PDB file of C-alpha atoms in Angstrom:
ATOM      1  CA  UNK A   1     119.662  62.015 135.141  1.00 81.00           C
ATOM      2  CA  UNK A   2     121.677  65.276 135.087  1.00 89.00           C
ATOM      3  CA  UNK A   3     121.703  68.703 133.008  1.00 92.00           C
ATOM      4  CA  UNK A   4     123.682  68.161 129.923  1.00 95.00           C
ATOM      5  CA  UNK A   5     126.975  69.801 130.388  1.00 97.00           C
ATOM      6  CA  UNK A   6     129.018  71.314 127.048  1.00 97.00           C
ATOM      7  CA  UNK A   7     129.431  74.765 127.829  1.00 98.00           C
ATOM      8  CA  UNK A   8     130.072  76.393 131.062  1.00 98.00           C
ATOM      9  CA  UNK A   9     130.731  79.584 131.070  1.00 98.00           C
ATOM     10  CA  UNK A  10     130.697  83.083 133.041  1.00 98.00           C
ATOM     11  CA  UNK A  11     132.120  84.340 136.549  1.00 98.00           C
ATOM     12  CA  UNK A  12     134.125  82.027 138.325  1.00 98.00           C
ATOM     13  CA  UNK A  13     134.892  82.185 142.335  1.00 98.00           C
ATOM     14  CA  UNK A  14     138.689  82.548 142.246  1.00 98.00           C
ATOM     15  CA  UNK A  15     139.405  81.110 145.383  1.00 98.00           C
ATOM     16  CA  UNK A  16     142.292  79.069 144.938  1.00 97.00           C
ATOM     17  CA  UNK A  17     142.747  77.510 148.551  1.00 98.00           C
ATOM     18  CA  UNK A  18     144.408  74.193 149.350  1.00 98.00           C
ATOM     19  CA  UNK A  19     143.479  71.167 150.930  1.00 98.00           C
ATOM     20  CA  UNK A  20     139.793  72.146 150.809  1.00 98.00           C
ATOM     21  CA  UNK A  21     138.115  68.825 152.189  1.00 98.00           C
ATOM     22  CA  UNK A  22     134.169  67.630 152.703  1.00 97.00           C
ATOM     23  CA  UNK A  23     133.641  68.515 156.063  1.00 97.00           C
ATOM     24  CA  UNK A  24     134.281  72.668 154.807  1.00 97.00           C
ATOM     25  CA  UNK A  25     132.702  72.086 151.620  1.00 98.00           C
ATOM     26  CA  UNK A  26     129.174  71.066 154.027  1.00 97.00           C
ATOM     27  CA  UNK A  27     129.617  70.553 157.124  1.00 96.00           C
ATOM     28  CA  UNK A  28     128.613  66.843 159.151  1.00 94.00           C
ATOM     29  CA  UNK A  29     125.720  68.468 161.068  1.00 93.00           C
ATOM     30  CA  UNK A  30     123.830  69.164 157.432  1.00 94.00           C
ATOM     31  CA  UNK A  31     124.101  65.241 156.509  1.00 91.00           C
ATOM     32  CA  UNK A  32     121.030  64.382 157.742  1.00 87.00           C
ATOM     33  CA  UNK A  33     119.216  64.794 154.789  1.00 80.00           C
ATOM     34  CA  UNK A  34     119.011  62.830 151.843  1.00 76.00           C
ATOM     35  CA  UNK A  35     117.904  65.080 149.149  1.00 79.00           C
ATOM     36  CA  UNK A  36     120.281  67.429 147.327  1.00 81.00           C
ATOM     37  CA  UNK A  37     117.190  70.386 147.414  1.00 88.00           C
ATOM     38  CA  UNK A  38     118.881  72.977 150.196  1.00 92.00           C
ATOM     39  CA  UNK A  39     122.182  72.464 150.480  1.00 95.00           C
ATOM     40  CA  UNK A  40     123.943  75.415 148.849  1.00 95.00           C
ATOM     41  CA  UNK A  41     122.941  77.076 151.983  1.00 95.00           C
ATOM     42  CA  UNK A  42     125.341  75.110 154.068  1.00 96.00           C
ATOM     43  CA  UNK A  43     128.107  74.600 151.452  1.00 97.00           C
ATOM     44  CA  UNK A  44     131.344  76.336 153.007  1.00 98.00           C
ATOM     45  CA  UNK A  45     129.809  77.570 155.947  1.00 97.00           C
ATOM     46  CA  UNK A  46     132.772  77.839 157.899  1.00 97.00           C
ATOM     47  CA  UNK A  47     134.476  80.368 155.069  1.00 97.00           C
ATOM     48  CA  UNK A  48     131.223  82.044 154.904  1.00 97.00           C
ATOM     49  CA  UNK A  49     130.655  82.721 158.701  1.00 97.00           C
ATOM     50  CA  UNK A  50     134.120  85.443 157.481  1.00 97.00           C
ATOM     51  CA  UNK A  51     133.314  89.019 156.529  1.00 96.00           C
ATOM     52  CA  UNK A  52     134.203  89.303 153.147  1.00 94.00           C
ATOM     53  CA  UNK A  53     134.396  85.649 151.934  1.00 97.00           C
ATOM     54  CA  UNK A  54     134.170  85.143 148.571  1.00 97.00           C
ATOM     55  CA  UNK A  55     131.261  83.064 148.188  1.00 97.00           C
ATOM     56  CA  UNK A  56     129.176  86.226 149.534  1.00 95.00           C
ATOM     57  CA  UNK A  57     131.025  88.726 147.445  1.00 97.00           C
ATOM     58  CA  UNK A  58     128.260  90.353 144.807  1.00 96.00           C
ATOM     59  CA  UNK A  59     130.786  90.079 142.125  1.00 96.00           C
ATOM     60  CA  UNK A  60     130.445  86.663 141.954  1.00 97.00           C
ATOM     61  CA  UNK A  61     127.439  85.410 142.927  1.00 94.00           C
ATOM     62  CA  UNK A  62     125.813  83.025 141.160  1.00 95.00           C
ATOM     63  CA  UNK A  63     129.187  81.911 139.700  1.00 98.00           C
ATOM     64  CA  UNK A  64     129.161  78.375 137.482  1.00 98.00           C
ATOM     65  CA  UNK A  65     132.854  77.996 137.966  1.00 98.00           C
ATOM     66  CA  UNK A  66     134.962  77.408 141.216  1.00 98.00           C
ATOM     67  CA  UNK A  67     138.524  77.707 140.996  1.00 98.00           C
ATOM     68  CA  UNK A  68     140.330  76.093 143.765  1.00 98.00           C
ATOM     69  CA  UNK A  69     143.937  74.738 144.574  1.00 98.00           C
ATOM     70  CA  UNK A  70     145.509  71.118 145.237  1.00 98.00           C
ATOM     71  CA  UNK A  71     143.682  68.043 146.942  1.00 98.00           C
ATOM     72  CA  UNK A  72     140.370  69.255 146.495  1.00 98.00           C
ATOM     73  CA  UNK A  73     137.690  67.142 147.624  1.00 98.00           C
ATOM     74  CA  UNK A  74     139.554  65.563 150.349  1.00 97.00           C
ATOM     75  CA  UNK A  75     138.860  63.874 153.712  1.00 95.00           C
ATOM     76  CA  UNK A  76     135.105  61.766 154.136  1.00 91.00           C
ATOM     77  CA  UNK A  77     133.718  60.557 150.839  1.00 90.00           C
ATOM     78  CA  UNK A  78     130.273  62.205 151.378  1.00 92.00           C
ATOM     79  CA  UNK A  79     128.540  62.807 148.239  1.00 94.00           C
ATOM     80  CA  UNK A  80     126.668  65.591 149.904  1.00 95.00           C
ATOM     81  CA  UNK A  81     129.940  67.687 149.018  1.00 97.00           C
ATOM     82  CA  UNK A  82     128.576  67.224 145.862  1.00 97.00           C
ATOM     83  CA  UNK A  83     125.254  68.165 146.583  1.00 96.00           C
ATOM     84  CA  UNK A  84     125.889  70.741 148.080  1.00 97.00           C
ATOM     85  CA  UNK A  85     128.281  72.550 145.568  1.00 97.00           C
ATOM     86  CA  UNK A  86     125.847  72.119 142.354  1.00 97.00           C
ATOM     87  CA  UNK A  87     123.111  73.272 144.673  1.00 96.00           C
ATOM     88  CA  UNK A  88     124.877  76.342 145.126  1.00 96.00           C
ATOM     89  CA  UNK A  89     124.833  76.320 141.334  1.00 96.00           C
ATOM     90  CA  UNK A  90     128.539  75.461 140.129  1.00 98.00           C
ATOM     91  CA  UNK A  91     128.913  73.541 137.300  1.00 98.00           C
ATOM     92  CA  UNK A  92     132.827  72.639 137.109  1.00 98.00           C
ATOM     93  CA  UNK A  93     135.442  73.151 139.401  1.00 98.00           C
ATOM     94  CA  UNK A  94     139.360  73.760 138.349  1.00 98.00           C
ATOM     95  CA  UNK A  95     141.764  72.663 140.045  1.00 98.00           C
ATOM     96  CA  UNK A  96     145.301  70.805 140.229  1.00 98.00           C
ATOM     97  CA  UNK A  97     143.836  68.030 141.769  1.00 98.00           C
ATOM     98  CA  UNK A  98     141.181  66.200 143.089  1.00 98.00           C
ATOM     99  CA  UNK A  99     140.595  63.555 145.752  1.00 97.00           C
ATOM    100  CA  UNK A 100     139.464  60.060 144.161  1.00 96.00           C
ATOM    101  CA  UNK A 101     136.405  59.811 145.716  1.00 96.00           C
ATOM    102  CA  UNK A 102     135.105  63.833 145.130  1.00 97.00           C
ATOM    103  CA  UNK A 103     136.149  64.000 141.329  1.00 96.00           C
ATOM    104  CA  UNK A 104     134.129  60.556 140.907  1.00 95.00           C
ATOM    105  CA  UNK A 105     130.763  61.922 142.960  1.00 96.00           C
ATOM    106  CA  UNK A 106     131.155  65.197 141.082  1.00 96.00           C
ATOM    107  CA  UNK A 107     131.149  63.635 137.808  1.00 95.00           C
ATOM    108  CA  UNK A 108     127.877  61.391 138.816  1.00 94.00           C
ATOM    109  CA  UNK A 109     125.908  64.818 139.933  1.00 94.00           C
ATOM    110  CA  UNK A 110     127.317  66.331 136.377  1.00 95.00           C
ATOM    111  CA  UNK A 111     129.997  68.313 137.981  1.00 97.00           C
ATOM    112  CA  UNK A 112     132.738  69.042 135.515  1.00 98.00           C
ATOM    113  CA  UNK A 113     136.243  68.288 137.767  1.00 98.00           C
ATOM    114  CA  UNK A 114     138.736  69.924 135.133  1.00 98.00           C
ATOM    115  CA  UNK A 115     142.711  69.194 136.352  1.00 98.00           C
ATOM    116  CA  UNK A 116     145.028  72.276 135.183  1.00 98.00           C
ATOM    117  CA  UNK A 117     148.564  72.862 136.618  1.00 98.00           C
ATOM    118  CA  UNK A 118     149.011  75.033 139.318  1.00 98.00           C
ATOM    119  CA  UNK A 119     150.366  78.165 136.726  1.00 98.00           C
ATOM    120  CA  UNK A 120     147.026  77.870 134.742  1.00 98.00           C
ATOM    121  CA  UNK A 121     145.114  77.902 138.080  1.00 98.00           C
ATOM    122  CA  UNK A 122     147.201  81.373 139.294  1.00 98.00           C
ATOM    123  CA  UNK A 123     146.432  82.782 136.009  1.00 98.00           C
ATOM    124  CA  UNK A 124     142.822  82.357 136.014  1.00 98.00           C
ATOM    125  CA  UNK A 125     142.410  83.164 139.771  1.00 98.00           C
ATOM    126  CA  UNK A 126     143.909  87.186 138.285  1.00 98.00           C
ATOM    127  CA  UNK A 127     141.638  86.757 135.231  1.00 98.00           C
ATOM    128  CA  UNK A 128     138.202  85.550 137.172  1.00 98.00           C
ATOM    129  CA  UNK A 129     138.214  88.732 139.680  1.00 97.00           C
ATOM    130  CA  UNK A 130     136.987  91.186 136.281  1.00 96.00           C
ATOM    131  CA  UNK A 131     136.697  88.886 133.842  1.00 97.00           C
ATOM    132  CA  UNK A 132     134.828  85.607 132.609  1.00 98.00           C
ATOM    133  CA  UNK A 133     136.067  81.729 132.382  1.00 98.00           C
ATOM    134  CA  UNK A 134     134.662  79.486 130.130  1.00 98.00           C
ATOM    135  CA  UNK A 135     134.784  75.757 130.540  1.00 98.00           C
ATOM    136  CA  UNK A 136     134.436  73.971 126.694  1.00 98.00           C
ATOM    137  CA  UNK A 137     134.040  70.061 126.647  1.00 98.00           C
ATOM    138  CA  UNK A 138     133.760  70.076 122.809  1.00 97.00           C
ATOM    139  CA  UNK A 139     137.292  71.530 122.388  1.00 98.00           C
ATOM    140  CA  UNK A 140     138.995  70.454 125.976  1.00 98.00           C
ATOM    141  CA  UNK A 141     140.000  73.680 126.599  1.00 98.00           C
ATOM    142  CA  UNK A 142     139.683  76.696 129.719  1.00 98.00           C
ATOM    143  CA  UNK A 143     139.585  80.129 128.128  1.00 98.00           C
ATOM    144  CA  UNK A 144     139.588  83.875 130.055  1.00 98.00           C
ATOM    145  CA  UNK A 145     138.024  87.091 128.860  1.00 96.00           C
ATOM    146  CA  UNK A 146     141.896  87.873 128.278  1.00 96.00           C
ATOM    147  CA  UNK A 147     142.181  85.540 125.303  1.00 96.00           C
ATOM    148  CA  UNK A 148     144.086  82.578 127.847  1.00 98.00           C
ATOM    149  CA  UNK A 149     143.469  79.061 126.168  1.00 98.00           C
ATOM    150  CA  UNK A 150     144.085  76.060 128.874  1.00 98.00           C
ATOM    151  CA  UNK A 151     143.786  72.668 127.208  1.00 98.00           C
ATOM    152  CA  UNK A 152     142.353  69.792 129.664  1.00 98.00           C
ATOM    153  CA  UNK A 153     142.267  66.219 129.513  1.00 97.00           C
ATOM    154  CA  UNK A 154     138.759  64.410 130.472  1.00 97.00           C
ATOM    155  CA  UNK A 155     138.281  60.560 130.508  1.00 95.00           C
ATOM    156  CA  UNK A 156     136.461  59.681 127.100  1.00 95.00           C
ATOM    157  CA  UNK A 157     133.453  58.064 129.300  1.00 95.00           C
ATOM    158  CA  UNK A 158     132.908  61.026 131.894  1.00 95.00           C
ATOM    159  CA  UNK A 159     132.823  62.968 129.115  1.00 96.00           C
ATOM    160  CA  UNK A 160     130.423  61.644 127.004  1.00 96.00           C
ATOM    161  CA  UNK A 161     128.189  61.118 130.407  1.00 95.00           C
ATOM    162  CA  UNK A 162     128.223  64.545 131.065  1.00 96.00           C
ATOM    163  CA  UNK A 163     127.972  65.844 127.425  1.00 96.00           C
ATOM    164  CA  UNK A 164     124.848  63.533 127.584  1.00 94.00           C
ATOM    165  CA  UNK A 165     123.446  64.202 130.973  1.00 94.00           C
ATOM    166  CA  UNK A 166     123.774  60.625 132.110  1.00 89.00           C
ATOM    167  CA  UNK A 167     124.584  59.094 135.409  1.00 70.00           C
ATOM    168  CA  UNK A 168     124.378  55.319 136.471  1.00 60.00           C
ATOM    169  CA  UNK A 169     120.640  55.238 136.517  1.00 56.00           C
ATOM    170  CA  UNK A 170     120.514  56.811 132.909  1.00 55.00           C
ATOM    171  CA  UNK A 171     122.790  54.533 131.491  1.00 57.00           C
ATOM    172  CA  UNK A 172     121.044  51.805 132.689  1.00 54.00           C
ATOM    173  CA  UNK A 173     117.645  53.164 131.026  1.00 56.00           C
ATOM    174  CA  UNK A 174     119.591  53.889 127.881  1.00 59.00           C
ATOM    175  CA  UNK A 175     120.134  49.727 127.923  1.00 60.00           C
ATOM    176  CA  UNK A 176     116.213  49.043 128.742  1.00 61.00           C
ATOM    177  CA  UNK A 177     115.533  47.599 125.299  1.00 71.00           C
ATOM    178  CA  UNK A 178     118.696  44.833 125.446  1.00 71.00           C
ATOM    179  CA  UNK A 179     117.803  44.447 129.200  1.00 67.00           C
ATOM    180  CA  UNK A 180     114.501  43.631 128.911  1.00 68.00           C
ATOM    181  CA  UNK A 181     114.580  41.079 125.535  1.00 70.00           C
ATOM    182  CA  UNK A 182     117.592  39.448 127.896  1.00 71.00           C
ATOM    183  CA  UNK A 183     115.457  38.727 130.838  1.00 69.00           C
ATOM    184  CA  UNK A 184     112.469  37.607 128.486  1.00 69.00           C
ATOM    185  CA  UNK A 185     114.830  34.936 127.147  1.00 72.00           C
ATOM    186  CA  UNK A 186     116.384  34.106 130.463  1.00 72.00           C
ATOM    187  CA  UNK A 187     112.534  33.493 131.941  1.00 73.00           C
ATOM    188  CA  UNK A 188     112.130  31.357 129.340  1.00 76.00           C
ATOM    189  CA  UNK A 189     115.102  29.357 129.198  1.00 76.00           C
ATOM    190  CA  UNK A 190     115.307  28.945 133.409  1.00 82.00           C
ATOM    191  CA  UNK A 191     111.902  29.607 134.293  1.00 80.00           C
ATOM    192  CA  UNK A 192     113.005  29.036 137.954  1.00 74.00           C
ATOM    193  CA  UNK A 193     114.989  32.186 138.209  1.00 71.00           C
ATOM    194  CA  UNK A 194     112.110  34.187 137.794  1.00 66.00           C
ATOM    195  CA  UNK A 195     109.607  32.313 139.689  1.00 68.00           C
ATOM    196  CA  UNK A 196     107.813  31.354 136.801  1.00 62.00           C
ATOM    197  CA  UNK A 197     108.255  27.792 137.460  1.00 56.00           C
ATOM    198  CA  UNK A 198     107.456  27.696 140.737  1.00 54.00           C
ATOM    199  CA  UNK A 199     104.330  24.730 141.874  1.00 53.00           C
ATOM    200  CA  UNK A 200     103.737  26.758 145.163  1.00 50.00           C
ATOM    201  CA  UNK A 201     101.889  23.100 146.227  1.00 53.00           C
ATOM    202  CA  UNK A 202     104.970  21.301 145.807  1.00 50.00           C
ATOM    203  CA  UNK A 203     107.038  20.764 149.130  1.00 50.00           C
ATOM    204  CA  UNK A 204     110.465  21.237 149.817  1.00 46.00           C
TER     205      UNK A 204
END
């Protein structure tokens, strides 16, 4: 289960790079592990080993929103990436696109992946450096400090998962009622399936 996501709102890293892929948003050598706990510390080392990065930049630490440029996401499919980046406490990332694989782990770790064209994402890059985004999944919209309005379009489904702080295991949880009466009539219709009718004394 995730944090229910409707509003997120407040400074935003406006980075705006290109191309970012897995491998700079953690690096392979912090894979080991298989817990999420930890790994903001290693998201985008390599940017962060820079003087003056912007992750590291007292203005906006602690930022809920990432901006970022085209092909986010890219390269391995390592859902660390995604780890990682909500470990280091963002919430949504905007960009003009993201890889297949990263938007899909995002959304499961209750990541909002928000798709804007690339004059909405130079705008708010200028209006995060003083100013505030918020990211609205009630109305479908990006707004600025500076009264900017970005509409966004969000599959119904992902939506309503991360309005409702579900991921696959939650969803299947949510079904535990119509699961379980199933089974109970399944065992009793083909006892075998579940063992049930099983003479252990009997020989194959």
């Amino acid at each position: 289960m995730n944090d229910p996501v409707t509003i997120v709102s407040g400074r935003a890293y406006p980075w705006g790079a290109k191309n970012i892929d897995t491998d700079i948003i953690i690096p392979a050598h912090w894979l080991k592990t298989t817990t999420r706990e930890g790994l903001g510390r290693g998201a985008f080392e390599t940017v962060r080993a820079i003087d003056g990065n912007i992750f590291d930049d007292p203005r906006y630490a602690g930022s809920p929103i990432l901006i970022a440029g085209d092909n986010f996401g890219c390269g391995s499919s390592r859902e660390h990436a995604a780890w990682a980046i909500g470990d280091l406490g963002i919430r949504a990332v905007i960009a003009p696109s993201f890889s297949d694989i990263f938007s899909g782990n995002a959304f499961k770790n209750g990541i909002v992946p928000v798709v804007l064209p690339q004059e909405a994402i130079d705008r708010l890059v200028e209006a995060a450096k003083d100013g505030e985004v918020t990211v609205d999944l009630e109305t479908m919209t990006v707004t600025t400090s500076y009264q900017d309005r970005f509409p966004f379009e969000l599959d119904a489904f992902r939506r309503d998962c991360l309005m409702q702080g579900l991921d696959e295991i939650g969803l299947t949880l949510a079904k535990h009622a119509a699961i379980s009466k199933f089974e109970s009539a399944d065992a009793s219709h083909r006892p075998w399936i579940s063992g049930r009718g099983h003479d252990a004394s009997v020989a194959v």
